[in-house]
Amino acid sequence: MSSVLSDKHFHHEAAAYEFVEARVWPNGPICPHCGGVERIGKMGGKSTRIGTYKCYQCRKPFTVKVGTVFESSHVPLHLWLQAIFLLASSKKGISSNQLHRTLGVTLKTAWFMSHRIREAMRDGSLSPLGGAGKIVEADETYIGRVQGMRKSRGPSHKMKVLSLVERGGAVRSMMVVSRPVVEKIVKANVDRESRLMTDEAPYYPRIGRYFAGHESVNHSHDEWARGSAHTNTIEGVFSIFKRGMRGIYQHCSEKHLHRYLAEFDFRYSFRVGLGFDDAQRAEVALQGIIGKRLTYRTTH
Ligand SMILES: [Zn+2]
């Protein structure tokens, strides 16, 4: 068995273009300028850049990169595919420094690439988690430090993260600043028919009334589980996130926290237990990048 990273599209630029083209244009190339599909020719010749097509309807050249984040970057496509794979498959993430050394790009470029990939991993779906007969756990954790805040005994100087996880399903995390925001987020992101599991935080009973059921465990009284009432799933999510943030990323400002959350949520939501291997997870991330692409610019 050869390593997944030995696949051609990770090493050869022409193969990388073919790999992306097969996903963007499953039925053949489409001109990003005029939307034409009929009169398109592939450009050959030594002086032509790899993956260049010409549309004989509007007479403009194009590649599959047009309209994607790949277009604005000078990084070869096969290195992008490597970076996507590495970020999608490394359980605790991969630092810009590591990416810089592995790919041989500058540190600044590695940083740019990884943030764009995190952006692609961001769950754009607005459909709520849970549903009838399903259980959603909600909990908060603290991480890092809010800029300009002094270290204190309690968690008040830290950034607060709220996570919602459907048991046997996906996770969604976001930074929160106040209790009313917690309530709003939980209601907006969890299906009303779900049963909600939380800890004993004083604002959950009120939020809980909105759902089909609400149970809480009293962590401050050392109660961690009572039958199906527990938040162990979310504790597991937090533990991976914290190990990654501590071990791999070290510094993270408020400004970028949502991107790291998106990255960890993404890997969890497309985990092996739900049937996704590393290559399939990378595939979903790639779709996140090319899906944001404009199929063609209208001329009128
Ligand atoms: Zn055209």
Coordinates of C-alpha atoms and ligand atoms in Angstrom, one line a residue:
M1 CA 0.0 0.0 0.0
S2 CA 1.4 3.4 -0.9
S3 CA 0.9 6.5 1.1
V4 CA -2.0 8.7 0.2
L5 CA 0.4 11.6 -0.2
S6 CA 2.2 9.8 -3.0
D7 CA -0.8 10.4 -5.3
K8 CA 0.2 12.2 -8.4
H9 CA -2.0 15.3 -7.9
F10 CA 0.1 16.1 -4.8
H11 CA 3.3 16.2 -6.8
H12 CA 2.7 17.0 -10.5
E13 CA 1.1 20.3 -11.4
A14 CA -0.7 18.9 -14.5
A15 CA -2.2 16.1 -12.4
A16 CA -3.3 18.7 -9.8
Y17 CA -5.1 20.7 -12.5
E18 CA -6.8 17.5 -13.8
F19 CA -7.8 16.6 -10.2
V20 CA -9.4 20.0 -9.6
E21 CA -10.9 20.2 -13.1
A22 CA -12.7 16.9 -12.6
R23 CA -14.4 18.4 -9.6
V24 CA -15.2 21.9 -10.9
W25 CA -16.2 20.8 -14.4
P26 CA -17.5 17.2 -14.2
N27 CA -19.1 17.7 -17.6
G28 CA -16.2 19.5 -19.3
P29 CA -14.8 23.0 -19.1
I30 CA -17.0 26.1 -18.7
C31 CA -15.7 29.5 -19.7
P32 CA -15.7 31.6 -16.5
H33 CA -16.0 34.8 -18.6
C34 CA -19.1 34.1 -20.7
G35 CA -20.4 30.8 -19.5
G36 CA -19.7 29.2 -22.8
V37 CA -19.3 25.4 -23.0
E38 CA -19.3 24.7 -26.7
R39 CA -16.3 26.3 -28.4
I40 CA -13.5 25.7 -25.9
G41 CA -10.0 24.5 -26.7
K42 CA -7.2 23.4 -24.6
M43 CA -4.0 25.4 -25.2
G44 CA -0.8 23.4 -25.8
G45 CA 2.7 24.4 -26.6
K46 CA 5.7 25.0 -24.4
S47 CA 5.0 28.7 -23.7
T48 CA 1.5 28.0 -22.5
R49 CA 0.8 27.8 -18.8
I50 CA -0.5 24.4 -17.5
G51 CA -4.3 24.1 -17.6
T52 CA -5.0 27.0 -19.9
Y53 CA -8.1 26.8 -22.1
K54 CA -9.3 29.3 -24.7
C55 CA -13.0 30.1 -25.2
Y56 CA -13.6 30.8 -28.9
Q57 CA -16.9 32.4 -28.1
C58 CA -15.5 35.3 -26.1
R59 CA -11.9 34.8 -27.2
K60 CA -10.5 34.8 -23.7
P61 CA -8.2 32.4 -22.1
F62 CA -8.9 30.8 -18.6
T63 CA -7.9 28.1 -16.2
V64 CA -9.8 26.2 -13.5
K65 CA -8.3 28.6 -11.0
V66 CA -10.3 31.6 -12.2
G67 CA -12.7 32.9 -9.5
T68 CA -11.2 30.7 -6.8
V69 CA -8.8 31.5 -4.0
F70 CA -6.2 29.6 -6.0
E71 CA -6.2 32.4 -8.6
S72 CA -4.9 35.1 -6.4
S73 CA -2.0 32.9 -5.1
H74 CA 1.3 32.2 -6.8
V75 CA 1.5 28.8 -5.0
P76 CA 1.4 25.8 -7.3
L77 CA -1.9 23.9 -7.2
H78 CA -0.3 20.6 -6.1
L79 CA 1.0 22.3 -3.0
W80 CA -2.4 23.7 -2.2
L81 CA -3.8 20.1 -2.5
Q82 CA -1.0 19.0 -0.1
A83 CA -1.9 21.8 2.4
I84 CA -5.6 21.0 2.2
F85 CA -4.9 17.3 2.9
L86 CA -2.5 18.0 5.8
L87 CA -4.9 20.4 7.5
A88 CA -7.9 18.1 6.9
S89 CA -6.1 15.0 8.3
S90 CA -4.0 16.2 11.2
K91 CA -6.0 15.6 14.3
K92 CA -4.7 18.5 16.3
G93 CA -4.1 20.8 13.3
I94 CA -0.8 21.8 11.6
S95 CA 1.1 25.0 12.4
S96 CA 2.0 27.5 9.7
N97 CA 5.6 26.8 10.7
Q98 CA 5.2 23.1 9.9
L99 CA 3.4 23.9 6.7
H100 CA 6.2 26.3 5.7
R101 CA 8.8 23.5 6.2
T102 CA 6.8 20.7 4.7
L103 CA 5.7 22.6 1.5
G104 CA 8.8 24.7 1.1
V105 CA 6.8 28.0 0.9
T106 CA 7.5 31.1 3.0
L107 CA 6.0 31.3 6.5
K108 CA 3.8 34.2 5.4
T109 CA 2.5 32.1 2.5
A110 CA 1.9 29.1 4.7
W111 CA -0.1 31.3 7.1
F112 CA -2.2 32.7 4.2
M113 CA -2.9 29.3 2.9
S114 CA -3.9 27.8 6.2
H115 CA -6.3 30.6 6.9
R116 CA -7.9 30.3 3.5
I117 CA -8.3 26.6 4.0
R118 CA -9.9 27.2 7.4
E119 CA -12.3 29.6 5.8
A120 CA -13.2 26.9 3.3
M121 CA -13.8 24.5 6.2
R122 CA -16.3 26.9 7.8
D123 CA -19.7 25.3 7.9
G124 CA -21.9 27.6 5.9
S125 CA -25.1 25.6 6.6
L126 CA -27.7 27.3 8.6
S127 CA -29.7 24.1 9.2
P128 CA -30.1 23.4 12.9
L129 CA -28.4 20.5 14.7
G130 CA -30.5 17.8 16.3
G131 CA -34.2 17.1 15.7
A132 CA -36.9 14.8 17.0
G133 CA -35.4 12.0 19.1
K134 CA -31.9 13.5 18.9
I135 CA -29.7 14.8 21.7
V136 CA -27.7 18.0 21.5
E137 CA -25.1 18.9 24.1
A138 CA -24.3 22.5 24.8
D139 CA -21.4 23.7 26.8
E140 CA -18.9 26.5 27.1
T141 CA -15.2 26.6 27.6
Y142 CA -12.5 29.2 28.0
I143 CA -9.4 29.6 26.0
G144 CA -6.4 32.0 25.6
R145 CA -6.7 35.6 26.6
V146 CA -8.8 38.5 25.4
Q147 CA -6.4 41.1 24.0
G148 CA -5.6 43.8 26.5
M149 CA -7.0 41.9 29.4
R150 CA -4.8 41.1 32.4
K151 CA -4.5 37.5 33.6
S152 CA -6.8 37.0 36.6
R153 CA -7.7 34.2 38.9
G154 CA -11.0 33.4 37.2
P155 CA -11.7 33.0 33.5
S156 CA -12.8 36.6 33.0
H157 CA -9.6 37.4 30.9
K158 CA -10.2 34.5 28.6
M159 CA -12.1 34.1 25.4
K160 CA -15.3 32.1 25.8
V161 CA -16.4 29.5 23.3
L162 CA -19.8 27.9 23.1
S163 CA -20.1 24.5 21.4
L164 CA -23.1 22.6 20.3
V165 CA -22.7 18.9 19.4
E166 CA -25.3 16.5 18.2
R167 CA -24.6 13.1 19.6
G168 CA -23.6 10.9 16.6
G169 CA -23.4 14.0 14.4
A170 CA -21.8 17.4 13.8
V171 CA -20.4 20.1 16.1
R172 CA -20.7 23.8 15.8
S173 CA -18.6 26.2 17.9
M174 CA -18.5 30.0 18.2
M175 CA -17.0 32.7 20.4
V176 CA -19.5 34.2 22.7
V177 CA -19.4 37.4 24.8
S178 CA -22.5 37.4 26.9
R179 CA -25.4 35.3 28.2
P180 CA -28.1 36.7 25.9
V181 CA -25.8 35.7 23.0
V182 CA -25.6 32.1 24.3
E183 CA -29.4 31.9 24.4
K184 CA -29.8 33.3 20.9
I185 CA -27.1 31.0 19.5
V186 CA -28.5 27.9 21.1
K187 CA -32.0 28.6 19.9
A188 CA -30.9 29.5 16.4
N189 CA -28.7 26.4 15.9
V190 CA -30.5 23.6 17.6
D191 CA -33.8 22.1 16.4
R192 CA -36.6 22.7 18.9
E193 CA -37.5 19.0 18.8
S194 CA -34.1 18.0 20.3
R195 CA -33.4 17.1 23.8
L196 CA -30.8 19.5 25.2
M197 CA -28.0 18.4 27.6
T198 CA -26.1 21.0 29.6
D199 CA -24.3 21.6 32.8
E200 CA -25.9 23.5 35.7
A201 CA -25.1 27.0 34.5
P202 CA -28.0 29.2 35.7
Y203 CA -29.2 30.3 32.3
Y204 CA -29.8 26.9 30.8
P205 CA -33.1 26.1 32.5
R206 CA -34.7 29.1 30.8
I207 CA -33.1 28.1 27.4
G208 CA -34.0 24.5 28.0
R209 CA -37.7 25.2 28.2
Y210 CA -37.7 26.0 24.5
F211 CA -36.7 22.4 23.6
A212 CA -38.5 19.0 23.7
G213 CA -36.5 18.2 26.8
H214 CA -33.7 19.5 28.9
E215 CA -31.5 17.7 31.3
S216 CA -28.5 19.0 33.2
V217 CA -25.7 17.5 35.3
N218 CA -24.2 19.4 38.2
H219 CA -20.5 19.5 37.6
S220 CA -19.8 21.6 40.6
H221 CA -21.3 18.8 42.7
D222 CA -19.1 16.3 41.0
E223 CA -22.0 14.9 39.0
W224 CA -20.8 14.0 35.5
A225 CA -23.5 11.6 34.2
R226 CA -26.9 10.4 35.1
G227 CA -28.0 7.9 32.5
S228 CA -28.1 9.7 29.1
A229 CA -27.7 13.0 30.9
H230 CA -24.2 14.1 30.4
T231 CA -22.0 16.4 28.4
N232 CA -19.2 14.0 27.8
T233 CA -19.3 14.2 24.0
I234 CA -18.7 17.9 24.2
E235 CA -16.0 17.5 26.8
G236 CA -14.2 15.3 24.3
V237 CA -14.5 17.9 21.6
F238 CA -13.1 20.6 23.9
S239 CA -10.2 18.4 24.9
I240 CA -9.1 17.9 21.3
F241 CA -9.5 21.6 20.6
K242 CA -7.5 22.6 23.7
R243 CA -4.7 20.1 23.0
G244 CA -4.4 21.4 19.5
M245 CA -4.5 25.1 20.5
R246 CA -2.0 24.5 23.2
G247 CA 0.4 22.2 21.4
I248 CA 0.2 23.3 17.8
Y249 CA -1.1 26.9 17.5
Q250 CA 0.0 28.4 20.8
H251 CA -1.1 32.0 20.0
C252 CA -4.5 32.8 18.7
S253 CA -6.0 36.2 18.8
E254 CA -9.7 36.9 19.1
K255 CA -9.7 38.0 15.5
H256 CA -8.8 34.6 14.3
L257 CA -10.4 32.3 16.9
H258 CA -13.5 31.6 14.7
R259 CA -11.2 30.2 12.0
Y260 CA -9.5 27.8 14.3
L261 CA -12.9 26.8 15.7
A262 CA -14.1 26.1 12.1
E263 CA -11.1 23.9 11.5
F264 CA -11.6 21.7 14.6
D265 CA -15.4 21.6 14.1
F266 CA -14.8 20.5 10.5
R267 CA -12.5 17.6 11.4
Y268 CA -14.9 16.5 14.1
S269 CA -18.0 16.8 11.9
F270 CA -16.3 14.7 9.1
R271 CA -14.7 12.2 11.4
V272 CA -13.8 8.6 10.8
G273 CA -16.7 7.5 13.0
L274 CA -19.1 9.1 10.6
G275 CA -17.5 7.3 7.6
F276 CA -15.0 9.9 6.4
D277 CA -11.4 8.9 5.8
D278 CA -8.6 11.5 5.4
A279 CA -8.9 11.7 1.6
Q280 CA -12.7 12.1 1.8
R281 CA -12.3 14.8 4.4
A282 CA -9.8 16.6 2.2
E283 CA -12.2 16.3 -0.6
V284 CA -14.9 18.1 1.4
A285 CA -12.5 20.9 2.2
L286 CA -11.5 21.3 -1.5
Q287 CA -15.2 21.5 -2.3
G288 CA -15.4 24.3 0.3
I289 CA -12.8 26.2 -1.8
I290 CA -14.0 25.6 -5.3
G291 CA -17.7 25.8 -4.2
K292 CA -17.2 29.5 -3.5
R293 CA -16.2 30.0 -7.1
L294 CA -18.2 32.0 -9.5
T295 CA -19.3 29.8 -12.4
Y296 CA -19.3 32.7 -14.8
R297 CA -19.6 36.4 -14.9
T298 CA -22.7 37.7 -16.5
T299 CA -22.0 40.3 -19.1
H300 CA -25.4 42.1 -18.8
Ligands
ZN1 ZN -16.0 32.7 -23.0

